Structures are given as C-alpha cells and as structure tokens.
C-alpha cells in the first residue's frame, strides 16, 4: 500500500479549517494526529479539544499517534472522539496487549510505535496483534527533524517478517519524510508515510502530497 498521512502538527492552527480543507482536496489518505504530553516527550501539542474540529472539517480518517505516558487511561476517549486508528508507544507501557484490547473493543484500528532507540525486534511478537506498526524515523517530540537513515534496514526487516508470516500488518514511517525520500521508503516496504513540515511547509502542499504518493 502507498498511503500518505500529513501530520496536522505542522498545520497553521490559526487557520486549521483552511488547512484541513486543503487536505480534503489533496490525495492524502489519512490525517496524522500527534498528541504529546510533555512527559513521554519533551513537548506538548494538543489533546481532545482539537479532535472535534478535526473530525468536523477533515474528511480523511484520523490516525492518532499518542506520545504519552499511561495511554491506557486515554485510548478509549480518543476512540470516542472519532479516531480511525489509535497508536501508542511500546516503550511507554509494561504490557501493550490489554491496551490494544481497549482500542479494538471500540472498533478502532490498533498501532504500536517505537522510537529509534528501541530494538525493532521488540515489535516482532506483536505483528499479528496489531493493524499497524509505526517506526519512528526521528525521536518523537518535534516536527522538522532530519530523517534517521538506519530506519531503512528496520523497514526491510519488519517487511520481511510480515511477508514470511503472511500478515496484513501495515508499516507506517514518521519523521523527516519528504518528497525526496518517499519513493525509497515505499520501495523498502513502508505502507504509510507521515509528513508534517514537508507538506505544510511546502509552497504547494497538494502537489507535494501528489509527488510523495506517486
Ligand atoms: C514527531 C511526530 C511526527 C511529526 C513529523 O514526534 O510524531 O508525526 O509531526 O514531522 P516531520 O514530518 O516534520 O518530521
Ligand atoms: Zn507522529
């Protein structure tokens, strides 16, 4: 699959409806929603109050990426707030399985995420228990960082594992993705590319999304 999920983190929050309208008109597949708590990551973004306008103005599915401690406390509220998928970090929890159950019980797609310093092997035993895995290609916390090249071999490793076991699990890549590296990421086996600054910082975001997708 070749999906593009612009990250609303880099949108203009003073003109959020306009930016979402642009996303609606574009070939973007999902809207990536970055929630940061200032504890799991050294930055705070936004929470529930923005889910409502995003659901109202955005016609694309909301792909929620929780960068928070204790995701078990909040995943159901994000499901109720209209998330299409909810992901949280493996390294933020002791046991992800009961939390994945909470999300699945709401009929929402599940995603497990790891930061670049977490061994990709730790995801392997969960590949058949989630709809998607998200490999961070920068350290979670901020948009506009540089892509970490070591991500490429991690994508190939997970792709091989998914193929070998005949799974349908999607691979999402988040951080430093742009029109220059998108094709290589898809070739390595990525299914979904998140892009914040590359899309919203572009003079022609619709065209950038088109270029990334094709
Ligand atoms: C980083 C977030 C990313 C971020 C990507 O913690 O998870 O989704 O918005 O931004 P860019 O594409 O600018 O690296
Ligand atoms: Zn993200």
PDB file of C-alpha atoms and ligand atoms in Angstrom:
ATOM      1  CA  UNK A   1       0.000   0.000   0.000  1.00  0.00           C
ATOM      2  CA  UNK A   2       1.152   3.563  -0.596  1.00  0.00           C
ATOM      3  CA  UNK A   3      -0.608   5.926   1.770  1.00  0.00           C
ATOM      4  CA  UNK A   4       0.247   9.492   2.761  1.00  0.00           C
ATOM      5  CA  UNK A   5      -0.711  10.881   6.162  1.00  0.00           C
ATOM      6  CA  UNK A   6       0.090  14.579   6.580  1.00  0.00           C
ATOM      7  CA  UNK A   7       0.763  15.467  10.227  1.00  0.00           C
ATOM      8  CA  UNK A   8      -1.521  18.216  11.473  1.00  0.00           C
ATOM      9  CA  UNK A   9       1.219  19.164  13.966  1.00  0.00           C
ATOM     10  CA  UNK A  10       2.741  21.336  11.233  1.00  0.00           C
ATOM     11  CA  UNK A  11      -0.562  22.908  10.187  1.00  0.00           C
ATOM     12  CA  UNK A  12      -1.451  26.558  10.854  1.00  0.00           C
ATOM     13  CA  UNK A  13      -3.716  26.310  13.905  1.00  0.00           C
ATOM     14  CA  UNK A  14      -4.936  29.847  13.311  1.00  0.00           C
ATOM     15  CA  UNK A  15      -6.382  28.641  10.030  1.00  0.00           C
ATOM     16  CA  UNK A  16      -6.923  24.993  10.833  1.00  0.00           C
ATOM     17  CA  UNK A  17     -10.150  24.661   8.846  1.00  0.00           C
ATOM     18  CA  UNK A  18      -8.397  26.021   5.715  1.00  0.00           C
ATOM     19  CA  UNK A  19      -5.512  23.592   6.105  1.00  0.00           C
ATOM     20  CA  UNK A  20      -7.918  20.694   6.618  1.00  0.00           C
ATOM     21  CA  UNK A  21      -9.888  21.786   3.565  1.00  0.00           C
ATOM     22  CA  UNK A  22      -6.626  21.614   1.581  1.00  0.00           C
ATOM     23  CA  UNK A  23      -6.004  18.101   2.927  1.00  0.00           C
ATOM     24  CA  UNK A  24      -9.549  17.118   1.894  1.00  0.00           C
ATOM     25  CA  UNK A  25      -8.875  18.258  -1.673  1.00  0.00           C
ATOM     26  CA  UNK A  26      -5.497  16.503  -1.805  1.00  0.00           C
ATOM     27  CA  UNK A  27      -4.574  12.872  -2.437  1.00  0.00           C
ATOM     28  CA  UNK A  28      -3.716  12.462   1.258  1.00  0.00           C
ATOM     29  CA  UNK A  29      -5.153   9.245   2.653  1.00  0.00           C
ATOM     30  CA  UNK A  30      -5.248   9.986   6.384  1.00  0.00           C
ATOM     31  CA  UNK A  31      -4.652  12.914   8.729  1.00  0.00           C
ATOM     32  CA  UNK A  32      -1.924  12.075  11.273  1.00  0.00           C
ATOM     33  CA  UNK A  33      -2.719  13.492  14.712  1.00  0.00           C
ATOM     34  CA  UNK A  34       0.262  13.884  17.088  1.00  0.00           C
ATOM     35  CA  UNK A  35      -0.660  14.026  20.767  1.00  0.00           C
ATOM     36  CA  UNK A  36       2.206  14.901  23.157  1.00  0.00           C
ATOM     37  CA  UNK A  37       2.016  15.106  26.930  1.00  0.00           C
ATOM     38  CA  UNK A  38       5.246  16.849  27.952  1.00  0.00           C
ATOM     39  CA  UNK A  39       6.289  13.745  29.926  1.00  0.00           C
ATOM     40  CA  UNK A  40       6.784  10.914  27.474  1.00  0.00           C
ATOM     41  CA  UNK A  41       8.245  13.505  25.117  1.00  0.00           C
ATOM     42  CA  UNK A  42       9.714  16.933  25.975  1.00  0.00           C
ATOM     43  CA  UNK A  43       6.954  18.805  24.165  1.00  0.00           C
ATOM     44  CA  UNK A  44       3.196  19.395  24.487  1.00  0.00           C
ATOM     45  CA  UNK A  45       0.982  19.558  21.419  1.00  0.00           C
ATOM     46  CA  UNK A  46      -2.796  19.317  21.873  1.00  0.00           C
ATOM     47  CA  UNK A  47      -5.485  16.974  23.082  1.00  0.00           C
ATOM     48  CA  UNK A  48      -9.208  16.308  22.972  1.00  0.00           C
ATOM     49  CA  UNK A  49     -10.415  19.868  22.207  1.00  0.00           C
ATOM     50  CA  UNK A  50      -8.876  19.665  18.730  1.00  0.00           C
ATOM     51  CA  UNK A  51     -10.329  16.258  17.891  1.00  0.00           C
ATOM     52  CA  UNK A  52     -13.771  17.813  17.433  1.00  0.00           C
ATOM     53  CA  UNK A  53     -12.848  20.438  14.780  1.00  0.00           C
ATOM     54  CA  UNK A  54     -10.578  17.938  13.048  1.00  0.00           C
ATOM     55  CA  UNK A  55     -13.402  15.449  12.798  1.00  0.00           C
ATOM     56  CA  UNK A  56     -15.764  18.186  11.688  1.00  0.00           C
ATOM     57  CA  UNK A  57     -13.574  19.767   8.996  1.00  0.00           C
ATOM     58  CA  UNK A  58     -11.485  16.819   7.842  1.00  0.00           C
ATOM     59  CA  UNK A  59     -12.989  14.146   5.617  1.00  0.00           C
ATOM     60  CA  UNK A  60      -9.946  11.883   5.925  1.00  0.00           C
ATOM     61  CA  UNK A  61      -9.548   9.248   8.655  1.00  0.00           C
ATOM     62  CA  UNK A  62      -7.807  10.490  11.803  1.00  0.00           C
ATOM     63  CA  UNK A  63      -4.654   8.484  12.547  1.00  0.00           C
ATOM     64  CA  UNK A  64      -3.927   9.273  16.199  1.00  0.00           C
ATOM     65  CA  UNK A  65      -0.324   8.922  17.433  1.00  0.00           C
ATOM     66  CA  UNK A  66      -0.173   9.121  21.219  1.00  0.00           C
ATOM     67  CA  UNK A  67       3.196  10.196  22.613  1.00  0.00           C
ATOM     68  CA  UNK A  68       2.024   9.976  26.199  1.00  0.00           C
ATOM     69  CA  UNK A  69       2.603   8.002  29.368  1.00  0.00           C
ATOM     70  CA  UNK A  70      -0.307   5.861  30.578  1.00  0.00           C
ATOM     71  CA  UNK A  71      -2.037   5.548  27.210  1.00  0.00           C
ATOM     72  CA  UNK A  72      -4.386   3.023  28.880  1.00  0.00           C
ATOM     73  CA  UNK A  73      -6.102   5.979  30.574  1.00  0.00           C
ATOM     74  CA  UNK A  74      -6.929   7.783  27.331  1.00  0.00           C
ATOM     75  CA  UNK A  75      -7.158   5.450  24.346  1.00  0.00           C
ATOM     76  CA  UNK A  76     -10.918   4.936  24.725  1.00  0.00           C
ATOM     77  CA  UNK A  77     -11.570   8.684  24.821  1.00  0.00           C
ATOM     78  CA  UNK A  78      -9.597   9.114  21.607  1.00  0.00           C
ATOM     79  CA  UNK A  79     -11.664   6.347  20.045  1.00  0.00           C
ATOM     80  CA  UNK A  80     -14.867   8.065  21.182  1.00  0.00           C
ATOM     81  CA  UNK A  81     -13.535  11.380  19.864  1.00  0.00           C
ATOM     82  CA  UNK A  82     -13.515   9.945  16.363  1.00  0.00           C
ATOM     83  CA  UNK A  83     -10.092   8.359  15.846  1.00  0.00           C
ATOM     84  CA  UNK A  84      -9.876   5.966  12.913  1.00  0.00           C
ATOM     85  CA  UNK A  85      -6.759   4.382  14.364  1.00  0.00           C
ATOM     86  CA  UNK A  86      -5.022   4.813  17.715  1.00  0.00           C
ATOM     87  CA  UNK A  87      -1.342   4.107  18.292  1.00  0.00           C
ATOM     88  CA  UNK A  88       0.842   4.342  21.373  1.00  0.00           C
ATOM     89  CA  UNK A  89       4.474   3.646  22.202  1.00  0.00           C
ATOM     90  CA  UNK A  90       5.578   0.152  23.214  1.00  0.00           C
ATOM     91  CA  UNK A  91       8.294   1.649  25.435  1.00  0.00           C
ATOM     92  CA  UNK A  92       5.677   3.711  27.302  1.00  0.00           C
ATOM     93  CA  UNK A  93       3.900   0.670  28.762  1.00  0.00           C
ATOM     94  CA  UNK A  94       4.581  -2.585  30.611  1.00  0.00           C
ATOM     95  CA  UNK A  95       2.140  -4.709  28.626  1.00  0.00           C
ATOM     96  CA  UNK A  96       0.602  -3.360  25.420  1.00  0.00           C
ATOM     97  CA  UNK A  97      -1.886  -6.231  24.970  1.00  0.00           C
ATOM     98  CA  UNK A  98      -4.685  -5.073  27.330  1.00  0.00           C
ATOM     99  CA  UNK A  99      -4.421  -1.553  25.866  1.00  0.00           C
ATOM    100  CA  UNK A 100      -4.701  -2.898  22.320  1.00  0.00           C
ATOM    101  CA  UNK A 101      -7.822  -4.750  23.502  1.00  0.00           C
ATOM    102  CA  UNK A 102      -9.361  -1.482  24.752  1.00  0.00           C
ATOM    103  CA  UNK A 103      -8.877   0.103  21.323  1.00  0.00           C
ATOM    104  CA  UNK A 104     -10.112  -2.948  19.413  1.00  0.00           C
ATOM    105  CA  UNK A 105     -13.202  -3.194  21.634  1.00  0.00           C
ATOM    106  CA  UNK A 106     -14.141   0.277  20.340  1.00  0.00           C
ATOM    107  CA  UNK A 107     -13.903  -0.972  16.750  1.00  0.00           C
ATOM    108  CA  UNK A 108     -10.848   1.197  16.117  1.00  0.00           C
ATOM    109  CA  UNK A 109      -7.625   0.099  14.378  1.00  0.00           C
ATOM    110  CA  UNK A 110      -4.563  -0.502  16.530  1.00  0.00           C
ATOM    111  CA  UNK A 111      -0.992   0.660  16.127  1.00  0.00           C
ATOM    112  CA  UNK A 112       2.171   0.042  18.157  1.00  0.00           C
ATOM    113  CA  UNK A 113       5.013   2.523  17.858  1.00  0.00           C
ATOM    114  CA  UNK A 114       8.703   2.561  18.764  1.00  0.00           C
ATOM    115  CA  UNK A 115      11.265   5.329  18.951  1.00  0.00           C
ATOM    116  CA  UNK A 116      14.545   4.922  17.009  1.00  0.00           C
ATOM    117  CA  UNK A 117      16.457   3.721  20.111  1.00  0.00           C
ATOM    118  CA  UNK A 118      14.105   0.784  20.753  1.00  0.00           C
ATOM    119  CA  UNK A 119      15.166  -2.508  19.153  1.00  0.00           C
ATOM    120  CA  UNK A 120      12.897  -3.230  16.212  1.00  0.00           C
ATOM    121  CA  UNK A 121      12.939  -6.917  17.232  1.00  0.00           C
ATOM    122  CA  UNK A 122      10.725  -5.984  20.168  1.00  0.00           C
ATOM    123  CA  UNK A 123       7.861  -5.404  17.719  1.00  0.00           C
ATOM    124  CA  UNK A 124       8.076  -8.848  16.158  1.00  0.00           C
ATOM    125  CA  UNK A 125       5.906 -10.711  18.654  1.00  0.00           C
ATOM    126  CA  UNK A 126       3.147  -8.111  18.255  1.00  0.00           C
ATOM    127  CA  UNK A 127       2.980  -8.080  14.456  1.00  0.00           C
ATOM    128  CA  UNK A 128      -0.023 -10.419  14.418  1.00  0.00           C
ATOM    129  CA  UNK A 129      -1.771  -8.490  17.204  1.00  0.00           C
ATOM    130  CA  UNK A 130      -1.968  -5.026  15.644  1.00  0.00           C
ATOM    131  CA  UNK A 131      -3.253  -3.469  12.429  1.00  0.00           C
ATOM    132  CA  UNK A 132      -0.141  -1.359  12.046  1.00  0.00           C
ATOM    133  CA  UNK A 133       3.330  -0.726  13.442  1.00  0.00           C
ATOM    134  CA  UNK A 134       4.832   2.760  13.360  1.00  0.00           C
ATOM    135  CA  UNK A 135       8.613   3.042  13.171  1.00  0.00           C
ATOM    136  CA  UNK A 136       9.749   6.493  14.239  1.00  0.00           C
ATOM    137  CA  UNK A 137      12.422   7.787  11.888  1.00  0.00           C
ATOM    138  CA  UNK A 138      13.223  10.673  14.261  1.00  0.00           C
ATOM    139  CA  UNK A 139      12.880  10.849  18.048  1.00  0.00           C
ATOM    140  CA  UNK A 140       9.256  11.572  18.885  1.00  0.00           C
ATOM    141  CA  UNK A 141       8.571  15.074  20.151  1.00  0.00           C
ATOM    142  CA  UNK A 142       9.067  17.580  17.364  1.00  0.00           C
ATOM    143  CA  UNK A 143       8.334  18.104  13.716  1.00  0.00           C
ATOM    144  CA  UNK A 144      11.008  19.260  11.307  1.00  0.00           C
ATOM    145  CA  UNK A 145      13.808  16.856  12.330  1.00  0.00           C
ATOM    146  CA  UNK A 146      16.164  15.046   9.981  1.00  0.00           C
ATOM    147  CA  UNK A 147      15.326  11.505   8.852  1.00  0.00           C
ATOM    148  CA  UNK A 148      17.484   8.813  10.537  1.00  0.00           C
ATOM    149  CA  UNK A 149      18.870   6.633   7.671  1.00  0.00           C
ATOM    150  CA  UNK A 150      19.087   3.461   9.844  1.00  0.00           C
ATOM    151  CA  UNK A 151      15.282   3.333   9.599  1.00  0.00           C
ATOM    152  CA  UNK A 152      15.613   1.836   6.101  1.00  0.00           C
ATOM    153  CA  UNK A 153      17.018  -1.505   7.271  1.00  0.00           C
ATOM    154  CA  UNK A 154      14.391  -1.665  10.040  1.00  0.00           C
ATOM    155  CA  UNK A 155      11.630  -1.295   7.455  1.00  0.00           C
ATOM    156  CA  UNK A 156      13.117  -4.121   5.366  1.00  0.00           C
ATOM    157  CA  UNK A 157      13.408  -6.333   8.446  1.00  0.00           C
ATOM    158  CA  UNK A 158       9.771  -5.818   9.509  1.00  0.00           C
ATOM    159  CA  UNK A 159       8.539  -6.133   5.896  1.00  0.00           C
ATOM    160  CA  UNK A 160      10.312  -9.496   5.568  1.00  0.00           C
ATOM    161  CA  UNK A 161       8.827 -10.712   8.831  1.00  0.00           C
ATOM    162  CA  UNK A 162       5.303  -9.648   7.755  1.00  0.00           C
ATOM    163  CA  UNK A 163       5.679 -11.388   4.363  1.00  0.00           C
ATOM    164  CA  UNK A 164       7.177 -14.534   5.880  1.00  0.00           C
ATOM    165  CA  UNK A 165       4.216 -14.930   8.220  1.00  0.00           C
ATOM    166  CA  UNK A 166       1.633 -13.886   5.636  1.00  0.00           C
ATOM    167  CA  UNK A 167       0.342 -10.990   7.751  1.00  0.00           C
ATOM    168  CA  UNK A 168      -1.522  -7.868   6.610  1.00  0.00           C
ATOM    169  CA  UNK A 169       0.048  -5.561   9.199  1.00  0.00           C
ATOM    170  CA  UNK A 170       0.803  -2.094   7.823  1.00  0.00           C
ATOM    171  CA  UNK A 171       4.152  -0.356   8.304  1.00  0.00           C
ATOM    172  CA  UNK A 172       3.998   3.388   8.968  1.00  0.00           C
ATOM    173  CA  UNK A 173       7.038   5.690   8.999  1.00  0.00           C
ATOM    174  CA  UNK A 174       7.057   9.004  10.854  1.00  0.00           C
ATOM    175  CA  UNK A 175       9.681  11.746  10.955  1.00  0.00           C
ATOM    176  CA  UNK A 176      11.771  13.564   8.372  1.00  0.00           C
ATOM    177  CA  UNK A 177       9.788  12.131   5.466  1.00  0.00           C
ATOM    178  CA  UNK A 178       9.731  14.302   2.341  1.00  0.00           C
ATOM    179  CA  UNK A 179       9.272  14.234  -1.435  1.00  0.00           C
ATOM    180  CA  UNK A 180      12.926  13.186  -1.824  1.00  0.00           C
ATOM    181  CA  UNK A 181      12.914  10.043   0.341  1.00  0.00           C
ATOM    182  CA  UNK A 182       9.288   8.913  -0.056  1.00  0.00           C
ATOM    183  CA  UNK A 183       9.879   6.624  -3.043  1.00  0.00           C
ATOM    184  CA  UNK A 184      12.782   4.868  -1.334  1.00  0.00           C
ATOM    185  CA  UNK A 185      10.701   4.353   1.815  1.00  0.00           C
ATOM    186  CA  UNK A 186       7.863   2.782  -0.168  1.00  0.00           C
ATOM    187  CA  UNK A 187      10.374   0.578  -2.008  1.00  0.00           C
ATOM    188  CA  UNK A 188      11.849  -0.593   1.314  1.00  0.00           C
ATOM    189  CA  UNK A 189       8.360  -1.785   2.305  1.00  0.00           C
ATOM    190  CA  UNK A 190       6.626   1.119   4.029  1.00  0.00           C
ATOM    191  CA  UNK A 191       2.831   1.343   3.561  1.00  0.00           C
ATOM    192  CA  UNK A 192       2.092   4.697   5.183  1.00  0.00           C
ATOM    193  CA  UNK A 193       4.275   7.801   5.229  1.00  0.00           C
ATOM    194  CA  UNK A 194       3.648  10.583   7.731  1.00  0.00           C
ATOM    195  CA  UNK A 195       4.851  14.025   6.692  1.00  0.00           C
ATOM    196  CA  UNK A 196       4.452  17.247   8.640  1.00  0.00           C
ATOM    197  CA  UNK A 197       6.839  20.001   7.643  1.00  0.00           C
ATOM    198  CA  UNK A 198       7.375  18.622   4.133  1.00  0.00           C
ATOM    199  CA  UNK A 199       3.656  19.040   3.411  1.00  0.00           C
ATOM    200  CA  UNK A 200       2.625  22.126   5.379  1.00  0.00           C
ATOM    201  CA  UNK A 201       5.921  23.913   4.755  1.00  0.00           C
ATOM    202  CA  UNK A 202       5.617  23.367   1.027  1.00  0.00           C
ATOM    203  CA  UNK A 203       4.632  26.264  -1.268  1.00  0.00           C
ATOM    204  CA  UNK A 204       2.306  23.761  -2.981  1.00  0.00           C
ATOM    205  CA  UNK A 205       1.232  21.139  -0.432  1.00  0.00           C
ATOM    206  CA  UNK A 206      -1.231  19.431  -2.788  1.00  0.00           C
ATOM    207  CA  UNK A 207       1.494  18.900  -5.324  1.00  0.00           C
ATOM    208  CA  UNK A 208       3.950  17.708  -2.669  1.00  0.00           C
ATOM    209  CA  UNK A 209       1.408  15.132  -1.476  1.00  0.00           C
ATOM    210  CA  UNK A 210       0.896  14.036  -5.082  1.00  0.00           C
ATOM    211  CA  UNK A 211       4.665  13.710  -5.644  1.00  0.00           C
ATOM    212  CA  UNK A 212       5.128  11.707  -2.440  1.00  0.00           C
ATOM    213  CA  UNK A 213       2.300   9.344  -3.311  1.00  0.00           C
ATOM    214  CA  UNK A 214       3.373   8.792  -6.884  1.00  0.00           C
TER     215      UNK A 214
HETATM  216  C1  LIG B   1       7.105  13.750  15.765  1.00  0.00           C
HETATM  217  C2  LIG B   1       5.734  13.433  15.244  1.00  0.00           C
HETATM  218  C3  LIG B   1       5.666  13.483  13.780  1.00  0.00           C
HETATM  219  C4  LIG B   1       5.963  14.851  13.208  1.00  0.00           C
HETATM  220  C5  LIG B   1       6.562  14.649  11.852  1.00  0.00           C
HETATM  221  O1  LIG B   1       7.153  13.473  17.120  1.00  0.00           O
HETATM  222  O2  LIG B   1       5.348  12.127  15.640  1.00  0.00           O
HETATM  223  O3  LIG B   1       4.428  12.995  13.290  1.00  0.00           O
HETATM  224  O4  LIG B   1       4.836  15.661  13.093  1.00  0.00           O
HETATM  225  O5  LIG B   1       7.020  15.868  11.393  1.00  0.00           O
HETATM  226  P1  LIG B   1       8.037  15.990  10.183  1.00  0.00           P
HETATM  227  O6  LIG B   1       7.391  15.336   9.019  1.00  0.00           O
HETATM  228  O7  LIG B   1       8.214  17.460  10.045  1.00  0.00           O
HETATM  229  O8  LIG B   1       9.299  15.271  10.595  1.00  0.00           O
HETATM  230 ZN1  LIG B   2       3.533  11.204  14.640  1.00  0.00          ZN
END
